Structure formats: structure tokens, C-alpha cells
Short mmCIF file of C-alpha atoms and ligand atoms in Angstrom, two decimals:
data_model
loop_
_atom_site.label_atom_id
_atom_site.label_comp_id
_atom_site.label_asym_id
_atom_site.label_seq_id
_atom_site.Cartn_x
_atom_site.Cartn_y
_atom_site.Cartn_z
CA MET A 1 -3.83 -11.19 26.81
CA GLY A 2 -2.40 -10.12 23.41
CA LYS A 3 -3.35 -6.86 21.83
CA ARG A 4 -6.14 -6.54 19.26
CA ALA A 5 -5.70 -4.74 15.95
CA LEU A 6 -8.15 -3.71 13.24
CA ILE A 7 -6.73 -3.26 9.72
CA THR A 8 -8.88 -1.57 7.08
CA GLY A 9 -7.95 -2.89 3.63
CA ILE A 10 -6.53 -6.21 4.81
CA THR A 11 -6.90 -7.61 1.29
CA GLY A 12 -4.38 -5.12 -0.16
CA GLN A 13 -0.58 -5.42 -0.38
CA ASP A 14 0.20 -3.63 2.91
CA GLY A 15 -2.82 -5.02 4.73
CA ALA A 16 -1.70 -8.59 4.08
CA TYR A 17 1.93 -8.00 5.11
CA LEU A 18 0.87 -6.04 8.21
CA ALA A 19 -1.59 -8.76 9.24
CA LYS A 20 1.24 -11.30 9.07
CA LEU A 21 3.58 -9.08 11.09
CA LEU A 22 0.97 -8.52 13.82
CA LEU A 23 0.01 -12.22 13.99
CA ASP A 24 3.70 -13.05 14.40
CA LYS A 25 3.77 -10.58 17.31
CA GLY A 26 0.83 -12.36 19.00
CA TYR A 27 -1.94 -9.90 18.10
CA GLU A 28 -5.51 -10.89 17.54
CA VAL A 29 -6.03 -9.50 14.03
CA TYR A 30 -9.28 -8.21 12.57
CA GLY A 31 -9.44 -6.97 9.01
CA THR A 32 -12.11 -5.24 6.95
CA TYR A 33 -12.91 -6.21 3.41
CA ARG A 34 -15.55 -5.10 0.91
CA ARG A 35 -17.98 -7.35 -0.78
CA LEU A 36 -16.96 -7.98 -4.39
CA SER A 37 -18.58 -10.17 -7.06
CA THR A 38 -15.45 -12.37 -6.86
CA PRO A 39 -13.70 -12.94 -3.53
CA ASN A 40 -10.28 -11.36 -3.31
CA PHE A 41 -8.28 -12.96 -0.50
CA TRP A 42 -5.35 -14.23 -2.56
CA ARG A 43 -2.70 -12.23 -0.70
CA LEU A 44 -3.81 -13.64 2.65
CA GLU A 45 -3.68 -17.13 1.16
CA TYR A 46 -0.30 -16.45 -0.36
CA LEU A 47 1.10 -15.59 3.09
CA ASN A 48 -0.69 -18.58 4.69
CA ILE A 49 -2.70 -16.41 7.08
CA PHE A 50 -6.14 -16.64 5.49
CA ASP A 51 -7.56 -18.80 8.31
CA LYS A 52 -5.78 -16.87 11.05
CA VAL A 53 -7.36 -13.43 10.60
CA ASN A 54 -10.90 -12.38 11.52
CA LEU A 55 -12.76 -10.65 8.71
CA ILE A 56 -15.46 -7.97 8.88
CA PRO A 57 -17.32 -6.83 5.78
CA ILE A 58 -17.55 -3.01 5.50
CA ASP A 59 -17.83 -0.31 2.90
CA LEU A 60 -15.86 2.83 3.54
CA SER A 61 -18.73 5.03 2.35
CA ASP A 62 -21.00 3.49 4.99
CA HIS A 63 -20.38 5.04 8.41
CA GLY A 64 -22.57 2.49 10.25
CA SER A 65 -20.51 -0.38 8.95
CA ILE A 66 -17.34 1.24 10.29
CA VAL A 67 -18.93 1.71 13.74
CA GLU A 68 -19.89 -1.96 13.78
CA ALA A 69 -16.37 -3.02 12.79
CA LEU A 70 -14.96 -1.12 15.80
CA LYS A 71 -17.58 -2.59 18.17
CA ILE A 72 -16.89 -6.12 16.95
CA SER A 73 -13.08 -5.89 17.04
CA GLU A 74 -12.61 -3.69 20.18
CA PRO A 75 -9.15 -2.69 18.90
CA ASP A 76 -6.15 -1.34 20.79
CA GLU A 77 -4.74 -0.25 17.41
CA VAL A 78 -6.45 0.70 14.15
CA TYR A 79 -4.45 0.72 10.93
CA HIS A 80 -6.37 2.58 8.26
CA LEU A 81 -4.97 1.33 4.95
CA ALA A 82 -8.07 0.98 2.78
CA ALA A 83 -8.28 3.50 -0.08
CA GLN A 84 -8.66 3.91 -3.77
CA SER A 85 -4.90 3.85 -4.02
CA PHE A 86 -4.18 4.02 -7.75
CA VAL A 87 -3.14 7.57 -8.81
CA GLU A 88 -4.04 7.07 -12.48
CA ALA A 89 -7.59 5.91 -11.55
CA SER A 90 -8.06 9.02 -9.44
CA PHE A 91 -8.09 11.10 -12.63
CA GLU A 92 -10.91 8.85 -13.98
CA THR A 93 -12.93 8.89 -10.69
CA PRO A 94 -11.93 12.05 -8.84
CA VAL A 95 -15.15 12.37 -6.81
CA ALA A 96 -15.25 8.75 -5.66
CA THR A 97 -11.53 8.97 -4.80
CA GLY A 98 -12.21 12.08 -2.73
CA ASP A 99 -14.92 10.22 -0.84
CA ILE A 100 -13.14 6.88 -0.28
CA THR A 101 -9.51 8.03 0.04
CA GLY A 102 -10.25 11.34 1.78
CA LEU A 103 -13.53 11.59 3.56
CA SER A 104 -13.52 8.00 4.81
CA THR A 105 -10.67 8.85 7.17
CA THR A 106 -13.07 11.25 8.93
CA ARG A 107 -15.73 8.56 9.10
CA ILE A 108 -13.24 6.26 10.81
CA LEU A 109 -11.93 8.95 13.16
CA GLU A 110 -15.47 9.96 14.12
CA ALA A 111 -16.35 6.33 14.81
CA ILE A 112 -13.17 5.91 16.92
CA ARG A 113 -14.07 9.08 18.87
CA GLN A 114 -17.50 7.63 19.63
CA VAL A 115 -16.69 3.93 20.15
CA CYS A 116 -13.04 3.56 21.29
CA PRO A 117 -11.26 6.93 21.81
CA GLU A 118 -8.32 5.20 23.51
CA ALA A 119 -7.46 3.20 20.42
CA LYS A 120 -4.29 4.26 18.59
CA PHE A 121 -4.82 5.22 14.94
CA TYR A 122 -2.45 4.87 11.96
CA ASN A 123 -3.28 6.82 8.82
CA ALA A 124 -1.72 5.74 5.53
CA ALA A 125 -0.50 9.08 4.21
CA THR A 126 1.76 9.25 1.20
CA SER A 127 4.74 10.89 -0.52
CA GLU A 128 2.34 11.81 -3.35
CA MET A 129 1.22 14.71 -1.08
CA PHE A 130 4.60 16.43 -1.77
CA GLY A 131 3.83 16.48 -5.49
CA LYS A 132 5.59 19.30 -7.28
CA THR A 133 7.87 20.08 -4.29
CA GLY A 134 9.95 17.05 -5.31
CA LEU A 135 10.80 18.94 -8.53
CA LEU A 136 10.97 22.50 -7.20
CA ASN A 137 13.54 21.62 -4.52
CA GLY A 138 15.87 20.12 -7.15
CA GLY A 139 15.47 16.48 -6.12
CA LYS A 140 16.60 16.96 -2.52
CA PRO A 141 15.19 14.22 -0.22
CA LEU A 142 11.88 15.35 1.28
CA ASN A 143 11.20 15.38 5.00
CA GLU A 144 8.24 15.97 7.32
CA ASN A 145 8.69 19.78 7.14
CA ASP A 146 8.60 20.13 3.36
CA VAL A 147 5.60 21.80 1.65
CA PHE A 148 2.83 19.66 0.19
CA ARG A 149 1.87 20.50 -3.43
CA PRO A 150 -0.37 17.61 -4.56
CA MET A 151 -0.66 16.87 -8.32
CA SER A 152 -3.55 14.38 -8.49
CA PRO A 153 -7.06 13.92 -7.05
CA TYR A 154 -5.57 10.99 -5.11
CA ALA A 155 -2.89 13.19 -3.55
CA ALA A 156 -5.40 15.90 -2.69
CA ALA A 157 -7.65 13.33 -1.01
CA LYS A 158 -4.69 11.96 0.97
CA LEU A 159 -3.71 15.47 2.04
CA TYR A 160 -7.20 15.97 3.45
CA SER A 161 -6.84 12.62 5.20
CA TYR A 162 -3.44 13.72 6.63
CA TRP A 163 -4.84 16.96 7.99
CA ILE A 164 -7.99 15.46 9.45
CA SER A 165 -5.83 12.94 11.35
CA ARG A 166 -3.81 15.83 12.81
CA ILE A 167 -6.97 17.72 13.70
CA TYR A 168 -8.35 14.72 15.62
CA ARG A 169 -4.98 14.33 17.30
CA GLU A 170 -4.85 17.95 18.44
CA GLY A 171 -8.58 18.60 18.92
CA TYR A 172 -9.78 15.33 20.49
CA LYS A 173 -6.48 13.90 21.80
CA ILE A 174 -6.83 10.78 19.68
CA PHE A 175 -3.47 9.00 19.31
CA ALA A 176 -3.34 9.57 15.54
CA VAL A 177 -0.18 9.25 13.44
CA ASN A 178 0.53 9.83 9.72
CA GLY A 179 2.96 7.50 8.00
CA ILE A 180 4.22 9.45 4.98
CA LEU A 181 5.34 6.42 3.08
CA PHE A 182 7.15 6.59 -0.25
CA ASN A 183 6.45 3.97 -2.91
CA HIS A 184 6.89 0.45 -1.60
CA GLU A 185 6.61 -2.67 -3.71
CA SER A 186 6.66 -6.45 -3.54
CA PRO A 187 5.42 -9.56 -5.34
CA LEU A 188 2.02 -8.80 -3.70
CA ARG A 189 1.74 -5.38 -5.38
CA GLY A 190 -1.34 -4.74 -7.54
CA LEU A 191 -0.68 -5.60 -11.20
CA GLU A 192 -1.52 -2.08 -12.42
CA PHE A 193 1.34 -0.39 -10.48
CA VAL A 194 4.40 0.18 -12.65
CA THR A 195 6.93 -2.09 -10.78
CA ARG A 196 4.78 -5.18 -10.74
CA LYS A 197 3.52 -4.47 -14.25
CA ILE A 198 7.15 -4.43 -15.48
CA ALA A 199 8.23 -7.51 -13.45
CA ASN A 200 5.19 -9.49 -14.60
CA GLU A 201 5.55 -8.61 -18.26
CA VAL A 202 9.33 -9.20 -18.31
CA ALA A 203 8.76 -12.69 -16.83
CA LYS A 204 6.08 -13.45 -19.44
CA ILE A 205 8.38 -12.26 -22.28
CA LYS A 206 11.19 -14.41 -20.89
CA LEU A 207 8.94 -17.47 -20.95
CA GLY A 208 7.46 -16.75 -24.40
CA LEU A 209 4.03 -15.74 -23.03
CA SER A 210 4.18 -12.07 -24.13
CA LYS A 211 5.96 -10.04 -26.80
CA GLU A 212 6.16 -6.46 -25.48
CA LEU A 213 5.94 -4.17 -22.50
CA ARG A 214 3.80 -1.01 -22.92
CA LEU A 215 4.40 1.91 -20.52
CA GLY A 216 3.73 5.64 -20.17
CA ASN A 217 6.12 8.16 -18.65
CA LEU A 218 9.60 6.56 -18.45
CA ASP A 219 11.32 9.62 -16.98
CA ALA A 220 9.39 9.77 -13.66
CA LYS A 221 11.65 9.05 -10.69
CA ARG A 222 10.47 7.29 -7.55
CA ASP A 223 11.95 6.23 -4.23
CA TRP A 224 11.05 2.50 -4.25
CA GLY A 225 11.34 0.40 -1.08
CA TYR A 226 10.26 -3.08 0.01
CA ALA A 227 6.75 -3.35 1.44
CA PRO A 228 7.34 -5.94 4.20
CA GLU A 229 9.86 -3.51 5.78
CA TYR A 230 7.52 -0.56 5.44
CA VAL A 231 4.70 -2.20 7.41
CA GLU A 232 7.15 -2.62 10.33
CA SER A 233 7.38 1.17 10.47
CA MET A 234 3.56 1.43 10.81
CA TRP A 235 3.67 -0.79 13.91
CA LEU A 236 6.66 1.12 15.37
CA MET A 237 4.80 4.44 15.00
CA LEU A 238 1.97 3.13 17.17
CA GLN A 239 4.39 1.90 19.89
CA GLN A 240 5.68 5.43 20.65
CA GLU A 241 4.77 7.45 23.75
CA GLU A 242 3.52 10.39 21.66
CA PRO A 243 1.73 10.47 18.29
CA ASP A 244 3.70 12.08 15.42
CA ASP A 245 4.21 11.96 11.64
CA TYR A 246 7.09 10.16 9.90
CA VAL A 247 8.60 9.93 6.41
CA ILE A 248 9.46 6.37 5.42
CA ALA A 249 11.73 6.00 2.34
CA THR A 250 15.04 4.61 1.10
CA GLY A 251 16.64 8.00 0.24
CA GLU A 252 17.31 6.94 -3.38
CA ALA A 253 15.46 7.92 -6.56
CA HIS A 254 15.43 5.82 -9.74
CA SER A 255 13.54 6.37 -12.99
CA VAL A 256 10.94 4.05 -14.49
CA LYS A 257 13.39 3.52 -17.35
CA GLU A 258 16.10 2.37 -14.89
CA PHE A 259 13.61 -0.11 -13.41
CA VAL A 260 12.86 -1.43 -16.94
CA GLU A 261 16.61 -1.78 -17.78
CA LYS A 262 17.38 -3.61 -14.55
CA ALA A 263 14.36 -5.92 -14.86
CA PHE A 264 15.29 -7.00 -18.39
CA GLU A 265 18.92 -7.38 -17.36
CA ILE A 266 17.94 -9.77 -14.58
CA ALA A 267 15.92 -11.82 -17.11
CA GLY A 268 18.89 -11.85 -19.49
CA LEU A 269 17.06 -9.81 -22.18
CA ASN A 270 17.68 -6.56 -24.06
CA TRP A 271 14.99 -4.00 -23.03
CA GLU A 272 15.17 -2.08 -26.32
CA ASP A 273 13.72 -5.09 -28.17
CA TYR A 274 10.50 -5.10 -26.14
CA LEU A 275 9.65 -1.68 -24.66
CA ARG A 276 6.91 0.46 -26.31
CA VAL A 277 5.71 3.85 -25.08
CA ASP A 278 1.90 4.01 -25.01
CA LYS A 279 -0.05 7.22 -24.55
CA ARG A 280 -2.85 5.42 -22.71
CA PHE A 281 -0.56 5.14 -19.64
CA MET A 282 0.30 8.84 -19.50
CA ARG A 283 -1.43 10.98 -16.80
CA PRO A 284 -2.83 14.52 -17.16
CA LEU A 285 -0.27 15.45 -14.48
CA ASP A 286 2.53 13.27 -13.20
CA VAL A 287 4.84 13.88 -10.23
CA PRO A 288 8.31 14.03 -11.87
CA CYS A 289 10.48 13.07 -8.91
CA LEU A 290 10.02 11.86 -5.32
CA VAL A 291 12.79 10.93 -2.93
CA GLY A 292 12.49 10.81 0.86
CA ASP A 293 14.63 11.61 3.89
CA PHE A 294 13.95 8.95 6.56
CA SER A 295 16.28 10.40 9.21
CA LYS A 296 13.49 11.26 11.69
CA ALA A 297 12.17 7.67 11.50
CA GLU A 298 15.70 6.33 11.95
CA HIS A 299 16.31 8.56 14.94
CA MET A 300 12.93 8.15 16.68
CA LEU A 301 11.79 4.66 15.60
CA GLY A 302 15.09 2.94 14.91
CA TRP A 303 13.77 2.13 11.42
CA ARG A 304 15.90 2.06 8.29
CA PRO A 305 15.48 0.34 4.89
CA ARG A 306 17.42 -2.82 4.18
CA VAL A 307 16.30 -3.78 0.67
CA LYS A 308 17.42 -1.20 -1.90
CA PHE A 309 16.66 -0.77 -5.60
CA ASP A 310 18.71 -3.53 -7.30
CA LYS A 311 17.63 -6.17 -4.74
CA LEU A 312 13.98 -5.08 -4.97
CA VAL A 313 13.94 -5.45 -8.77
CA GLU A 314 15.61 -8.83 -8.43
CA ILE A 315 13.07 -10.09 -5.84
CA MET A 316 10.14 -8.98 -7.99
CA VAL A 317 11.38 -10.29 -11.38
CA LYS A 318 12.58 -13.63 -9.97
CA GLU A 319 9.26 -14.21 -8.20
CA GLU A 320 7.26 -13.53 -11.39
CA ILE A 321 9.47 -15.90 -13.38
CA ASN A 322 9.00 -18.50 -10.66
CA ARG A 323 5.20 -18.04 -10.64
CA TRP A 324 4.80 -18.21 -14.43
CA SER A 325 7.12 -21.22 -14.69
CA ARG A 326 5.03 -23.06 -12.10
CA TRP A 327 1.84 -22.00 -13.89
CA LEU A 328 3.24 -23.42 -17.17
CA ARG A 329 3.80 -26.70 -15.32
CA GLY A 330 0.07 -26.75 -14.44
CA GLU A 331 0.23 -25.52 -10.84
CA LYS A 332 -2.75 -23.64 -9.37
CA PHE A 333 -2.43 -20.33 -7.52
CA PRO A 334 -4.69 -18.65 -4.94
CA TRP A 335 -5.97 -16.21 -7.59
CA ASP A 336 -6.97 -19.10 -9.88
CA ALA A 337 -9.47 -20.42 -7.36
CA PRO A 338 -11.27 -17.62 -5.51
CA ASN A 339 -12.14 -18.67 -2.00
CA TYR A 340 -14.25 -17.63 0.99
CA PRO A 341 -12.84 -17.79 4.49
CA SER A 342 -14.20 -20.42 6.81
CA GLU A 343 -17.45 -19.16 8.31
CA ASN A 344 -16.20 -18.87 11.87
CA LYS A 345 -13.68 -16.26 10.66
CA ILE A 346 -16.31 -13.85 9.35
CA PHE A 347 -17.78 -11.40 11.88
CA THR A 348 -20.98 -9.48 11.08
CA ARG A 349 -23.24 -7.29 13.18
CA ALA A 350 -25.71 -10.20 13.38
CA LEU A 351 -23.28 -11.92 15.81
CA ARG A 352 -23.79 -9.01 18.24
CA MET A 353 -27.60 -9.07 18.14
P1 LIG B 401 -3.79 -1.59 -2.23
O1 LIG B 401 -3.03 -2.85 -2.45
O2 LIG B 401 -4.43 -0.92 -3.38
O3 LIG B 401 -4.92 -1.91 -1.13
C1 LIG B 401 -6.02 -1.01 -0.92
C2 LIG B 401 -7.02 -1.66 0.01
O4 LIG B 401 -8.18 -0.78 0.12
C3 LIG B 401 -7.61 -2.99 -0.54
O5 LIG B 401 -7.80 -3.88 0.58
C4 LIG B 401 -8.93 -2.56 -1.12
O6 LIG B 401 -9.87 -3.61 -1.19
C5 LIG B 401 -9.37 -1.54 -0.11
N1 LIG B 401 -10.45 -0.65 -0.60
C6 LIG B 401 -10.48 0.11 -1.71
N2 LIG B 401 -11.66 0.72 -1.85
C7 LIG B 401 -12.44 0.34 -0.82
C8 LIG B 401 -13.81 0.61 -0.39
N3 LIG B 401 -14.57 1.42 -1.09
N4 LIG B 401 -14.25 0.04 0.75
C9 LIG B 401 -13.47 -0.80 1.47
N5 LIG B 401 -12.20 -1.13 1.12
C10 LIG B 401 -11.68 -0.54 0.02
O7 LIG B 401 -2.90 -0.50 -1.52
P2 LIG B 401 -1.55 -0.70 -0.67
O8 LIG B 401 -0.39 -0.58 -1.60
O9 LIG B 401 -1.65 -1.87 0.22
O10 LIG B 401 -1.50 0.63 0.19
C11 LIG B 401 -2.16 0.72 1.48
C12 LIG B 401 -2.46 2.16 1.81
O11 LIG B 401 -1.26 2.91 1.82
C13 LIG B 401 -3.38 2.84 0.83
O12 LIG B 401 -4.17 3.76 1.54
C14 LIG B 401 -2.43 3.60 -0.12
O13 LIG B 401 -3.07 4.71 -0.68
C15 LIG B 401 -1.36 4.00 0.88
N6 LIG B 401 -0.01 4.16 0.33
C16 LIG B 401 0.56 3.19 -0.42
C17 LIG B 401 1.86 3.34 -0.86
C18 LIG B 401 2.54 2.25 -1.69
O14 LIG B 401 3.53 2.59 -2.32
N7 LIG B 401 2.04 1.03 -1.68
C19 LIG B 401 2.60 4.45 -0.52
C20 LIG B 401 1.98 5.43 0.28
C21 LIG B 401 0.70 5.26 0.72
P3 LIG B 401 -9.94 -4.61 -2.48
O15 LIG B 401 -8.87 -5.63 -2.25
O16 LIG B 401 -11.30 -5.16 -2.39
O17 LIG B 401 -9.68 -3.77 -3.71
O1 LIG B 402 3.45 2.63 -9.89
P1 LIG B 402 2.68 3.90 -10.00
O2 LIG B 402 1.31 3.78 -10.53
O3 LIG B 402 2.78 4.61 -8.57
P2 LIG B 402 2.53 6.10 -8.10
O4 LIG B 402 1.68 6.85 -9.02
O5 LIG B 402 3.85 6.68 -7.75
O6 LIG B 402 1.68 5.86 -6.77
C1 LIG B 402 2.00 4.83 -5.84
O7 LIG B 402 2.89 5.37 -4.86
C2 LIG B 402 2.31 6.42 -4.05
C3 LIG B 402 3.42 6.86 -3.06
O8 LIG B 402 4.16 7.89 -3.67
C4 LIG B 402 1.12 5.85 -3.29
F1 LIG B 402 0.60 6.80 -2.48
C5 LIG B 402 0.08 5.37 -4.28
O9 LIG B 402 -1.01 4.78 -3.57
C6 LIG B 402 0.71 4.33 -5.19
O10 LIG B 402 0.98 3.19 -4.43
O11 LIG B 402 3.48 4.92 -10.99
C7 LIG B 402 4.82 5.27 -10.75
C8 LIG B 402 5.34 6.08 -11.93
C9 LIG B 402 4.40 7.25 -12.33
O12 LIG B 402 5.18 8.39 -12.59
C10 LIG B 402 3.74 6.75 -13.60
O13 LIG B 402 3.37 7.81 -14.52
O14 LIG B 402 5.38 5.24 -13.08
C11 LIG B 402 4.87 5.96 -14.19
N1 LIG B 402 4.43 4.99 -15.21
C12 LIG B 402 4.90 4.89 -16.48
N2 LIG B 402 4.26 3.95 -17.17
C13 LIG B 402 3.42 4.09 -15.09
C14 LIG B 402 3.34 3.43 -16.30
N3 LIG B 402 2.65 3.81 -14.03
C15 LIG B 402 1.72 2.82 -14.19
N4 LIG B 402 0.96 2.47 -13.14
N5 LIG B 402 1.56 2.13 -15.39
C16 LIG B 402 2.35 2.41 -16.49
O15 LIG B 402 2.20 1.81 -17.55
#
């Protein structure tokens, strides 16, 4: 029989790509989602896996709902991806971010300890935890031994989540790993993140649907990789004999401004004609530079990035131009027609009564 996996946050960018990867490997995939006033399954539809995954409604602030999700799915592997993941929003809602992005990891680990202690656990940690270290070390690629100096409520919550995963690993012998992933992007990225915001707006300008691109800090540098490759590393981490923590990155840093220039170049436009700096997109604190050293992952997992910066920008801009061109021709997209999964794909506690 194939393995069973539970993915928290299956409706997000990584959740959707990981679900596809695991289905392709023959897993029975369960995913949690939260009830919203408008259904949000467009990424699963986009990848043509909407009717192949089993869905369980939970809220991360509700411990009982997490326990039920584990009892329903009986997982061999748990991938904990759900979080309030937008750094900027964490300055607006620091307490809620602490609860959902930080404390929820303990709720899940506690539930695993009680319900399925043999299950392997992946925690979505982040390069944001390094924070100021990326500047203080002069831009040297960061590895698993570098000091964490978080610069946002989001990063502080993730650092808590990182440590609690290590504590359950050492204290309760749960197979818990931390994937310290640097920024990874794709056409399935949320629209508020800078890469997709740029790609989307450049495509609209190209097609006459928008006139300008408004951004905040153009000088920030990030190590941007390609999300479908990064979810492979999550799976690889859980196939090891021993649990450990790994940096996943490309090893290259580029500024937001470089991303803008490349995106407009691909669209055949001059960026200076359209870019406006807007204070509303500045943060109270912003990590100036993050670049990662993936040599441990390469050595231990056999993982290395294939899509680098220029190719990534090209994939994203071309896909947005393609989407908006089709939209102009009257085509419908998954996000135009919100949908519910077929009923036999939703699992609730009532099914166990
Ligand atoms: P994402 O697209 O924002 O997805 C986040 C997921 O969490 C969504 O499914 C979202 O549900 C769910 N969620 C948020 N609040 C919730 C709540 N209260 N209850 C239940 N579910 C909730 O993020 P991503 O880019 O896929 O990232 C996956 C994980 O990796 C996140 O933990 C993120 O912080 C971390 N990470 C991401 C990166 C990156 O560059 N992408 C790098 C390092 C770490 P809705 O769809 O309903 O909003
Ligand atoms: O795309 P961003 O919002 O990503 P950020 O803050 O680096 O966080 C992402 O990567 C983390 C991994 O390091 C994840 F843990 C996290 O969940 C998330 O996926 O912003 C990137 C940079 C920042 O310096 C920001 O200030 O772009 C700068 N920026 C400039 N103008 C902007 C904008 N960011 C956004 N979102 N919107 C702007 O208009």
C-alpha cells in the first residue's frame, strides 16, 4: 500500500505543488484547508489535482480540529506548511501571526505526540529567521550554523516554530525536521509577494491593462528559487534515516530592482517609464539581504537548484502575459469561478462517528 501524507495549508503555493509531487509518487494525499467565505482551491484546480486530494477542514487555532485531521488521515508523513506567511502583514497582526505561525506548530506536534508519534514531521522554517545576520556577515551565503536575528513578527514566530520542532525531536523522539527555505516563487505565488506582484503588473502594462508598478524597498536582496523544486527537498528530508535541519537556496542574491529590470526587459518595455516607489509598501524593518548556502542539502539529500534567477523571472512574466492574453480573449480561470470539491473528497469528524 502507498504511503499517506497530511499537508497543512494545501491551498497555498507550496501545498499545491507538494500535493502534486506526492500524488505522482503514489501517496494518498490529505490536505487541510480553512473555511473561507469564498472557496480558495484555484491552485489545486490549476494543477489538475483538485479531485485527487482528500480535504479536511481545520483551523490552526483549534487544537481539536488538528487532532481530528490526524485521526482521519492516519499519516506516515505530516508536512506543516500552513501559516500567516506574509511578512508585511505580520507587522499589522503581530499577535495573530504569533499564534498561527508560531504556536500552531506546538498544537500540531502535541497532537502528533498523542495520536501518531511514529509519523514523520516537516516544519516549514524560513530564511527570514536569519534576519540581520544576512547583513552583518557581509552578504556571505548563510548555512545551518549561522546565528538567527529575526527582524519581523513573522520571523520571530517562525523561530519559535523552528525551536519547538527541535525540542520535540530531542525530547520526545519525534522525527521532526526543519526546512530552512529561502524565497521560492512560481506562477502560483500569492499576488501580494513582490515577484508575482511585479510579473503580474508588467504583464498587465504590456497588454494595456495597467499603467504603473508601485513598490516599496527596491534595494532589498533575496535568494529567489523555483517553488516546484523546493517542495522536492521537503520530501527528501523526510526520506532520511535521521531527522535534521537543512538550508534550501540557490546561492545567488538579486535585488528587487534587478527583478523589476529583468521583468520589463522580458516584456520588451523600459522599466523607468512605469516604476513608482510607494511608501505604503515599506516595512518598519526590512531584511536587507538574504542568500543561502545549500551545500549540506546537496551533500546529504542530493538536492540542488536547477532554475536560477533569469529563468525564474522569464517563467513568471511569460505565464502572466499568457494568462492575461487568454483572459482578454474571454477565457475563464479557476479563480473566476470559485468551486467546492466533490463531496466524497471532504472528510469531517462526522464520518468517524
Ligand atoms: P502561502 O501560499 O501563503 O500558503 C499558506 C497556507 O496556510 C495557505 O494554505 C493558507 O490558507 C494557510 N493558512 C493561513 N492561515 C491559516 C489558518 N489560520 N488556519 C489554517 N490554514 C491557514 O505560503 P507558501 O508560500 O505556500 O509557504 C508555505 C510555508 O512555507 C509557509 O509556512 C511559509 O511561511 C513558509 N515559507 C515560505 C517560503 C516562500 O518563499 N514561499 C519560504 C520559507 C518558508 P488560505 O489559502 O486559506 O489562505
Ligand atoms: O516578496 P516578499 O513579500 O517576501 P519576503 O518578505 O522576503 O518573505 C517571503 O520569503 C520568506 C523567506 O525568506 C518567507 F518565509 C515568507 O513567508 C515569504 O514567502 O518581499 C521581498 C522583498 C522585501 O524586502 C520587501 O520589502 O521585496 C520588498 N518589496 C519591495 N516592494 C516588496 C514590495 N514586497 C512586497 N510584498 N510588495 C512590494 O510592493
